[in-house]
């Protein structure tokens, strides 16, 4: 396999995302740490960490990249009926710790969300950069959620869980609508899945993705308090 750059913990840098391997798709570098400064540098440059407990930290920038443009969210007829019933209640930043831990523990295929990852993203949450979105049923039970990173007018979705039918889809509609209201240009979904594609996500070349980042990560969203006091409109928006 082609030799990959090894990142030392005392040096804050990444190779250009364009230098990522084609096989495995997007693998760019190894090592470093999960400090807030390194994570923010990674996201600003289209890079994210993805590894398991028995591996060193692996950094990725796949090509193509799966994204959802907020105004392109697809709402099927059946999902529209679910939204109109207002069965679920959506909140944001109410229980970040529970959301990220449920994202880790509810994946049947295992998880890359290690204890170190939980600690790192919890730090980003305390800084006001990482956010959680929660889905509650009428019994006030947490039945769905997502966490991710917000920089400028880009939201980088990290992981999602769903314990009730349609919980994740309702979350996606609410999130996409709110991001559109705030003038966000994209939601990064990283790698495509049938679920994401059914919701309107699509893949774009990495060059296009990086171009959007350069134009948007330093632009404030369209809201008075851009540090994210998230308020949610109804699903009819």
XYZ file of N, CA and C in Angstrom:
711
model
N 0.842 -1.189 0.000
C 0.000 0.000 0.000
C 0.881 1.243 0.000
N 0.433 2.298 -0.667
C 1.164 3.544 -0.709
C 1.397 4.066 0.701
N 2.595 4.557 0.963
C 2.926 5.098 2.273
C 2.087 6.337 2.556
N 1.536 6.409 3.782
C 0.696 7.530 4.173
C 1.458 8.456 5.103
N 1.202 9.761 5.039
C 1.832 10.680 5.976
C 1.456 10.330 7.415
N 2.442 10.370 8.303
C 2.197 10.156 9.721
C 2.200 11.523 10.404
N 1.096 11.831 11.110
C 0.960 13.121 11.774
C 1.457 13.018 13.206
N 2.402 13.859 13.566
C 2.893 13.917 14.934
C 1.961 14.795 15.771
N 1.856 14.490 17.051
C 0.929 15.241 17.897
C 1.375 16.681 18.117
N 2.644 16.975 17.957
C 3.125 18.336 18.206
C 3.200 19.171 16.929
N 2.671 18.648 15.822
C 2.641 19.395 14.568
C 1.213 19.424 14.041
N 0.685 20.617 13.831
C -0.713 20.762 13.418
C -0.767 21.025 11.916
N -1.028 19.971 11.141
C -1.109 20.109 9.691
C -1.790 18.881 9.109
N -2.217 19.003 7.862
C -2.720 17.875 7.068
C -2.190 18.012 5.652
N -1.946 16.901 4.991
C -1.655 16.990 3.560
C -2.917 17.435 2.823
N -2.796 17.966 1.614
C -3.985 18.365 0.858
C -4.941 17.181 0.664
N -6.223 17.458 0.779
C -7.225 16.390 0.641
C -7.110 15.679 -0.702
N -6.644 16.391 -1.724
C -6.524 15.804 -3.056
C -5.501 14.666 -3.095
N -4.665 14.560 -2.078
C -3.654 13.499 -2.047
C -4.156 12.209 -1.416
N -5.436 12.155 -1.068
C -6.002 10.948 -0.455
C -5.952 9.775 -1.438
N -5.851 8.581 -0.878
C -5.794 7.374 -1.693
C -7.116 7.126 -2.412
N -7.035 6.418 -3.527
C -8.238 5.939 -4.203
C -8.698 4.613 -3.618
N -7.773 3.846 -3.041
C -8.103 2.558 -2.441
C -7.225 2.334 -1.207
N -7.836 2.367 -0.002
C -9.252 2.631 0.262
C -9.604 4.096 -0.003
N -10.801 4.288 -0.522
C -11.209 5.598 -1.006
C -11.151 6.658 0.079
N -10.275 7.626 -0.118
C -10.252 8.792 0.744
C -9.285 8.754 1.902
N -8.602 7.645 2.150
C -7.665 7.589 3.258
C -6.498 8.543 2.978
N -6.263 9.471 3.904
C -5.333 10.571 3.653
C -4.105 10.549 4.553
N -4.288 10.268 5.845
C -3.175 10.359 6.786
C -3.465 9.510 8.007
N -2.422 9.293 8.802
C -2.505 8.467 10.001
C -1.865 9.225 11.165
N -2.430 9.039 12.359
C -1.787 9.575 13.551
C -2.352 10.907 13.993
N -1.535 11.679 14.680
C -1.991 12.934 15.241
C -2.788 12.711 16.506
N -3.729 13.605 16.754
C -4.574 13.499 17.934
C -5.961 14.031 17.600
N -6.822 14.055 18.608
C -8.193 14.530 18.426
C -8.407 15.843 19.160
N -7.385 16.664 19.193
C -7.520 17.977 19.821
C -8.530 18.816 19.042
N -9.103 19.786 19.724
C -10.088 20.650 19.076
C -9.469 21.370 17.883
N -8.252 21.866 18.025
C -7.613 22.589 16.922
C -7.421 21.695 15.704
N -7.030 20.435 15.934
C -6.812 19.545 14.796
C -8.134 19.170 14.134
N -9.147 18.909 14.937
C -10.447 18.566 14.366
C -11.010 19.721 13.539
N -10.913 20.926 14.046
C -11.429 22.075 13.299
C -10.647 22.292 12.017
N -9.333 22.118 12.064
C -8.528 22.221 10.849
C -8.946 21.153 9.844
N -9.209 19.954 10.337
C -9.633 18.876 9.448
C -10.934 19.223 8.741
N -11.955 19.615 9.500
C -13.254 19.891 8.882
C -13.160 21.050 7.894
N -12.384 22.053 8.224
C -12.245 23.196 7.317
C -11.630 22.781 5.989
N -10.927 21.668 5.983
C -10.258 21.215 4.765
C -10.867 19.941 4.183
N -12.095 19.621 4.585
C -12.789 18.482 3.990
C -12.307 17.137 4.462
N -11.791 17.076 5.690
C -11.186 15.859 6.242
C -11.904 15.494 7.527
N -12.043 14.203 7.814
C -12.662 13.776 9.060
C -11.981 12.507 9.573
N -12.036 12.270 10.901
C -11.442 11.063 11.471
C -12.432 9.905 11.451
N -11.916 8.694 11.208
C -12.771 7.503 11.195
C -11.866 6.293 11.428
N -12.003 5.685 12.582
C -11.122 4.575 12.945
C -11.783 3.792 14.068
N -11.243 2.641 14.377
C -11.774 1.825 15.465
C -10.758 1.740 16.592
N -11.160 1.119 17.695
C -10.332 1.084 18.901
C -8.957 0.455 18.665
N -8.875 -0.504 17.744
C -7.616 -1.219 17.537
C -6.754 -0.604 16.436
N -7.101 0.615 15.998
C -6.352 1.287 14.949
C -5.798 2.619 15.451
N -4.743 3.113 14.786
C -4.360 4.512 15.037
C -5.435 5.421 14.452
N -5.354 6.706 14.739
C -6.318 7.649 14.161
C -6.112 7.701 12.656
N -7.195 7.495 11.903
C -7.163 7.549 10.441
C -7.963 8.760 9.982
N -7.435 9.476 9.012
C -8.074 10.696 8.496
C -8.468 10.484 7.040
N -9.684 10.918 6.683
C -10.285 10.595 5.398
C -10.813 11.831 4.672
N -10.813 11.741 3.349
C -11.477 12.723 2.497
C -11.896 12.016 1.209
N -13.038 11.312 1.235
C -13.437 10.478 0.093
C -13.808 11.286 -1.143
N -13.714 10.609 -2.273
C -14.078 11.200 -3.558
C -14.839 10.158 -4.383
N -16.121 10.419 -4.714
C -16.863 11.654 -4.482
C -17.333 11.771 -3.029
N -17.955 12.913 -2.724
C -18.425 13.192 -1.375
C -19.951 13.227 -1.402
N -20.571 12.611 -0.389
C -22.033 12.632 -0.291
C -22.464 13.864 0.494
N -23.331 14.668 -0.093
C -23.813 15.887 0.552
C -25.323 15.999 0.359
N -25.935 16.773 1.223
C -27.340 17.136 1.066
C -27.423 18.653 1.020
N -27.885 19.185 -0.077
C -28.141 20.624 -0.180
C -29.460 20.876 0.539
N -29.501 21.753 1.555
C -30.704 21.884 2.382
C -31.999 22.074 1.600
N -31.960 22.852 0.528
C -33.181 23.082 -0.252
C -33.600 21.906 -1.102
N -32.785 20.834 -1.134
C -33.097 19.679 -1.967
C -33.609 18.490 -1.161
N -33.947 18.695 0.118
C -34.462 17.594 0.925
C -35.718 17.025 0.274
N -35.784 15.710 0.181
C -36.929 15.047 -0.459
C -37.881 14.522 0.607
N -39.138 14.920 0.513
C -40.160 14.475 1.458
C -41.199 13.673 0.690
N -41.236 12.370 0.934
C -42.208 11.510 0.258
C -43.617 11.788 0.788
N -44.596 11.280 0.082
C -45.985 11.497 0.499
C -46.250 10.888 1.863
N -45.722 9.700 2.103
C -45.942 9.051 3.402
C -45.226 9.804 4.523
N -44.017 10.305 4.231
C -43.298 11.066 5.242
C -44.016 12.382 5.520
N -44.600 12.992 4.512
C -45.358 14.222 4.718
C -46.512 13.981 5.673
N -47.175 12.834 5.538
C -48.269 12.518 6.465
C -47.748 12.400 7.896
N -46.599 11.759 8.042
C -45.997 11.631 9.372
C -45.666 13.000 9.950
N -45.095 13.875 9.143
C -44.763 15.217 9.610
C -46.006 15.976 10.049
N -47.064 15.859 9.280
C -48.284 16.594 9.592
C -48.953 16.101 10.877
N -48.679 14.863 11.248
C -49.232 14.331 12.500
C -48.538 14.931 13.719
N -47.353 15.492 13.529
C -46.575 16.103 14.613
C -46.411 15.151 15.792
N -46.164 13.905 15.482
C -45.976 12.887 16.517
C -44.673 13.120 17.272
N -43.616 13.492 16.527
C -42.309 13.683 17.127
C -42.088 15.157 17.481
N -41.324 15.374 18.529
C -40.878 16.712 18.917
C -39.373 16.779 18.689
N -38.917 17.859 18.073
C -37.509 18.022 17.730
C -36.894 19.126 18.587
N -35.732 18.847 19.149
C -34.983 19.851 19.890
C -33.532 19.828 19.428
N -32.764 20.765 19.915
C -31.336 20.803 19.594
C -30.531 21.156 20.835
N -29.374 20.531 20.965
C -28.433 20.799 22.044
C -29.036 20.607 23.435
N -29.966 19.678 23.551
C -30.573 19.401 24.848
C -29.859 18.277 25.599
N -29.299 17.322 24.901
C -28.613 16.207 25.577
C -27.556 15.614 24.643
N -26.534 16.419 24.373
C -25.476 16.006 23.451
C -24.846 14.685 23.883
N -24.535 14.560 25.169
C -23.857 13.363 25.658
C -24.681 12.108 25.398
N -25.977 12.165 25.656
C -26.841 11.000 25.415
C -26.898 10.673 23.936
N -26.978 11.689 23.095
C -27.077 11.453 21.650
C -25.823 10.776 21.118
N -24.647 11.303 21.454
C -23.431 10.718 20.890
C -23.213 9.300 21.420
N -23.589 9.051 22.664
C -23.416 7.703 23.213
C -24.426 6.729 22.609
N -25.621 7.191 22.311
C -26.591 6.315 21.649
C -26.190 6.069 20.190
N -25.599 7.061 19.545
C -25.070 6.837 18.198
C -24.027 5.726 18.220
N -23.245 5.681 19.294
C -22.204 4.662 19.409
C -22.772 3.291 19.736
N -23.769 3.226 20.618
C -24.200 1.934 21.165
C -25.302 1.255 20.372
N -25.971 1.963 19.469
C -27.115 1.377 18.771
C -26.776 0.861 17.383
N -25.511 0.922 16.976
C -25.116 0.465 15.651
C -24.835 -1.038 15.686
N -25.640 -1.810 14.972
C -25.500 -3.266 14.980
C -24.163 -3.713 14.401
N -23.611 -2.920 13.468
C -22.374 -3.302 12.793
C -21.134 -2.824 13.539
N -21.308 -2.297 14.729
C -20.162 -1.778 15.467
C -20.022 -0.286 15.247
N -19.058 0.326 15.932
C -18.949 1.779 15.870
C -17.513 2.231 15.819
N -17.284 3.396 15.225
C -15.998 4.078 15.267
C -16.008 5.150 16.362
N -17.130 5.301 17.052
C -17.259 6.361 18.054
C -16.672 5.845 19.367
N -15.373 5.925 19.467
C -14.640 5.437 20.627
C -14.796 6.419 21.790
N -14.321 6.017 22.951
C -14.360 6.922 24.110
C -13.577 8.201 23.831
N -12.459 8.065 23.114
C -11.673 9.251 22.780
C -12.444 10.173 21.840
N -13.191 9.593 20.904
C -14.005 10.404 20.002
C -15.110 11.120 20.786
N -15.748 10.413 21.703
C -16.805 11.025 22.516
C -16.243 12.206 23.299
N -15.081 12.018 23.890
C -14.446 13.087 24.653
C -14.115 14.282 23.763
N -13.592 14.008 22.563
C -13.182 15.087 21.661
C -14.372 15.901 21.174
N -15.448 15.218 20.767
C -16.604 15.949 20.244
C -17.392 16.616 21.365
N -17.324 16.058 22.552
C -17.946 16.734 23.700
C -17.243 18.056 23.977
N -15.925 18.091 23.779
C -15.186 19.344 23.916
C -15.628 20.345 22.851
N -15.805 19.880 21.619
C -16.296 20.775 20.563
C -17.695 21.285 20.887
N -18.507 20.446 21.521
C -19.839 20.879 21.915
C -19.745 21.982 22.971
N -18.866 21.830 23.930
C -18.704 22.867 24.954
C -18.205 24.174 24.335
N -17.501 24.078 23.233
C -17.019 25.265 22.523
C -18.102 25.891 21.639
N -19.254 25.232 21.507
C -20.323 25.745 20.667
C -20.177 25.412 19.204
N -19.349 24.404 18.886
C -19.098 24.029 17.487
C -19.816 22.739 17.113
N -19.840 21.769 18.012
C -20.562 20.520 17.764
C -21.953 20.623 18.382
N -22.929 20.032 17.705
C -24.322 20.161 18.115
C -25.040 18.820 18.025
N -26.070 18.692 18.824
C -26.934 17.516 18.751
C -28.338 17.953 18.373
N -29.014 17.090 17.644
C -30.434 17.269 17.344
C -31.135 16.048 17.913
N -32.226 16.270 18.641
C -32.910 15.182 19.342
C -34.331 15.010 18.824
N -34.795 13.762 18.835
C -36.161 13.422 18.448
C -36.832 12.752 19.648
N -37.981 13.289 20.058
C -38.698 12.786 21.223
C -40.081 12.301 20.807
N -40.521 11.197 21.386
C -41.887 10.722 21.116
C -42.847 11.340 22.137
N -44.162 11.100 22.021
C -45.123 11.726 22.939
C -44.904 11.370 24.405
N -44.231 10.259 24.688
C -43.926 9.888 26.074
C -42.661 10.579 26.578
N -42.143 11.515 25.784
C -40.927 12.256 26.129
C -39.714 11.341 26.228
N -39.689 10.309 25.390
C -38.549 9.403 25.305
C -37.683 9.807 24.119
N -36.378 9.772 24.315
C -35.438 10.091 23.242
C -35.376 8.910 22.280
N -35.895 9.088 21.058
C -36.008 7.974 20.121
C -35.206 8.193 18.837
N -34.493 9.286 18.755
C -33.669 9.533 17.584
C -32.752 10.702 17.843
N -31.667 10.769 17.086
C -30.756 11.888 17.266
C -29.615 11.882 16.279
N -28.960 12.997 16.191
C -27.791 13.178 15.335
C -26.847 14.145 16.025
N -25.549 13.983 15.771
C -24.613 15.031 16.179
C -23.727 15.369 14.997
N -23.211 16.578 15.025
C -22.355 17.017 13.940
C -21.662 18.315 14.289
N -20.933 18.851 13.333
C -20.105 20.037 13.516
C -20.594 21.126 12.573
N -20.719 22.340 13.092
C -21.160 23.478 12.290
C -20.045 24.494 12.177
N -19.666 24.802 10.944
C -18.658 25.820 10.679
C -19.178 26.732 9.570
N -19.302 28.011 9.880
C -19.802 28.939 8.878
C -21.170 28.521 8.384
N -21.280 28.307 7.072
C -22.549 27.868 6.485
C -22.487 26.416 6.021
N -21.702 25.615 6.728
C -21.602 24.184 6.433
C -21.879 23.393 7.706
N -22.682 22.356 7.584
C -22.931 21.451 8.705
C -22.401 20.075 8.314
N -21.566 19.513 9.190
C -20.933 18.231 8.923
C -21.596 17.174 9.809
N -22.499 16.394 9.239
C -23.170 15.360 10.001
C -22.219 14.217 10.308
N -22.186 13.787 11.561
C -21.264 12.739 11.966
C -21.946 11.384 12.121
N -23.002 11.319 12.887
C -23.679 10.038 13.088
C -25.109 10.286 13.542
N -25.950 9.275 13.336
C -27.363 9.378 13.648
C -27.849 8.053 14.202
N -28.853 8.094 15.076
C -29.498 6.864 15.518
C -31.012 7.046 15.462
N -31.721 5.942 15.381
C -33.174 5.973 15.334
C -33.720 4.736 16.029
N -34.618 4.951 16.977
C -35.215 3.844 17.726
C -36.684 3.647 17.396
N -37.269 4.559 16.608
C -38.648 4.421 16.165
C -38.721 4.713 14.675
N -39.653 4.075 13.998
C -39.835 4.271 12.560
C -40.022 5.747 12.238
N -39.293 6.204 11.257
C -39.366 7.565 10.721
C -38.704 8.629 11.591
N -38.171 8.258 12.757
C -37.554 9.272 13.613
C -36.394 9.964 12.900
N -35.534 9.189 12.236
C -34.383 9.801 11.575
C -34.803 10.631 10.368
N -35.840 10.199 9.665
C -36.309 10.958 8.511
C -36.911 12.299 8.929
N -37.694 12.290 10.005
C -38.265 13.540 10.503
C -37.152 14.481 10.952
N -36.149 13.932 11.604
C -34.999 14.744 12.015
C -34.348 15.399 10.804
N -34.125 14.618 9.757
C -33.457 15.145 8.570
C -34.251 16.284 7.941
N -35.574 16.153 7.905
C -36.401 17.209 7.318
C -36.305 18.482 8.146
N -36.444 18.356 9.453
C -36.343 19.523 10.317
C -34.975 20.185 10.184
N -33.928 19.396 10.219
C -32.580 19.948 10.151
C -32.343 20.640 8.819
N -32.706 19.989 7.729
C -32.495 20.585 6.407
C -33.270 21.895 6.273
N -34.518 21.918 6.765
C -35.310 23.137 6.674
C -34.694 24.266 7.487
N -34.200 23.954 8.683
C -33.594 24.999 9.499
C -32.290 25.499 8.880
N -31.484 24.585 8.362
C -30.251 25.000 7.711
C -30.542 25.891 6.502
N -31.589 25.561 5.772
C -31.965 26.392 4.612
C -32.354 27.797 5.058
N -33.131 27.895 6.137
C -33.540 29.194 6.657
C -32.322 30.031 7.037
N -31.297 29.387 7.596
C -30.100 30.091 8.023
C -29.108 30.341 6.898
N -29.425 29.907 5.697
C -28.542 30.163 4.569
C -27.385 29.206 4.424
N -27.501 28.029 5.037
C -26.439 27.031 4.895
C -26.397 26.506 3.466
N -25.200 26.216 3.000
C -25.022 25.754 1.631
C -25.033 24.250 1.506
N -24.630 23.537 2.569
C -24.650 22.083 2.467
C -24.622 21.416 3.830
N -25.085 20.171 3.832
C -24.895 19.256 4.944
C -24.004 18.140 4.428
N -22.839 18.004 5.018
C -21.908 16.953 4.621
C -22.380 15.623 5.207
N -22.572 14.645 4.341
C -22.996 13.307 4.773
C -21.848 12.304 4.671
N -20.697 12.750 4.198
C -19.470 11.964 4.099
C -19.571 10.850 3.069
N -20.255 9.751 3.402
C -20.330 8.590 2.516
C -21.792 8.272 2.232
N -22.102 7.965 0.984
C -23.503 7.764 0.601
C -24.082 6.492 1.207
N -25.404 6.516 1.402
C -26.171 5.350 1.822
C -27.534 5.440 1.154
N -28.239 4.332 1.067
C -29.559 4.339 0.434
C -30.508 5.251 1.195
N -30.380 5.286 2.525
C -31.242 6.148 3.342
C -31.017 7.613 2.988
N -29.768 8.029 2.924
C -29.467 9.421 2.613
C -29.902 9.782 1.196
N -29.631 8.885 0.251
C -30.012 9.166 -1.139
C -31.522 9.293 -1.279
N -32.271 8.509 -0.515
C -33.736 8.589 -0.580
C -34.254 9.914 -0.032
N -33.442 10.575 0.793
C -33.831 11.858 1.379
C -33.389 13.043 0.526
N -32.727 12.777 -0.593
C -32.321 13.857 -1.485
C -30.834 14.117 -1.523
N -30.042 13.356 -0.764
C -28.595 13.529 -0.814
C -28.064 13.070 -2.164
N -26.900 13.571 -2.530
C -26.257 13.172 -3.781
C -24.743 13.266 -3.609
N -24.031 12.672 -4.536
C -22.575 12.738 -4.471
C -22.072 13.811 -5.429
N -21.020 14.492 -4.990
C -20.372 15.494 -5.832
C -18.867 15.231 -5.811
N -18.145 15.658 -6.842
C -16.683 15.468 -6.842
C -16.044 16.178 -5.645
N -14.960 15.608 -5.144
C -14.286 16.225 -4.007
C -13.854 17.651 -4.335
N -13.443 17.913 -5.557
C -13.032 19.270 -5.923
C -14.180 20.261 -5.731
N -15.389 19.863 -6.086
C -16.549 20.739 -5.901
C -16.848 20.929 -4.417
N -16.745 19.836 -3.653
C -16.979 19.915 -2.220
C -15.998 20.879 -1.566
N -14.714 20.769 -1.896
C -13.705 21.643 -1.308
C -13.920 23.093 -1.723
N -14.401 23.304 -2.935
C -14.682 24.662 -3.394
C -15.806 25.290 -2.579
N -16.838 24.506 -2.273
C -17.938 25.005 -1.435
C -17.428 25.345 -0.041
N -16.586 24.478 0.512
C -16.035 24.749 1.838
C -15.276 26.073 1.849
N -14.402 26.261 0.877
C -13.606 27.489 0.857
C -14.495 28.728 0.815
N -15.629 28.621 0.142
C -16.522 29.773 0.002
C -17.424 29.985 1.209
N -17.615 28.949 2.031
C -18.687 29.015 3.030
C -18.272 28.848 4.482
N -17.120 28.260 4.777
C -16.825 27.955 6.186
C -16.575 29.204 7.021
N -16.319 30.337 6.394
C -16.099 31.570 7.152
C -17.267 32.552 7.029
N -18.362 32.134 6.431
C -19.533 33.014 6.285
C -20.525 32.737 7.402
N -20.923 33.772 8.115
C -21.867 33.592 9.203
C -23.248 33.230 8.666
N -23.968 32.328 9.368
C -25.347 32.018 8.974
C -26.260 33.232 9.116
N -27.417 33.154 8.476
C -28.397 34.231 8.532
C -29.226 34.123 9.805
N -28.642 34.545 10.916
C -29.387 34.593 12.170
C -28.662 35.561 13.091
N -29.372 36.193 13.994
C -28.735 37.193 14.857
C -27.618 36.610 15.718
N -27.856 35.463 16.313
C -26.868 34.850 17.191
C -26.287 33.648 16.477
N -25.160 33.853 15.813
C -24.632 32.775 14.982
C -23.884 31.743 15.800
N -23.864 31.868 17.125
C -23.255 30.853 17.969
C -24.240 29.719 18.258
N -25.352 29.722 17.601
C -26.285 28.605 17.595
C -27.129 28.447 18.856
N -28.030 29.361 19.023
C -29.145 29.149 19.937
C -30.254 28.613 19.038
N -30.253 27.320 18.802
C -31.066 26.758 17.743
C -32.547 26.793 18.090
N -33.342 27.349 17.197
C -34.796 27.335 17.317
C -35.344 26.633 16.078
N -36.414 25.891 16.273
C -36.877 25.026 15.189
C -38.251 25.451 14.677
N -38.347 25.657 13.363
C -39.676 25.876 12.782
C -40.402 24.538 12.669
N -41.674 24.602 12.333
C -42.430 23.364 12.152
C -42.069 22.694 10.851
N -42.501 21.448 10.669
C -42.145 20.692 9.462
C -42.767 21.249 8.187
N -43.735 22.175 8.331
C -44.363 22.712 7.124
C -43.468 23.725 6.425
N -42.394 24.169 7.058
C -41.515 25.174 6.443
C -40.869 24.620 5.174
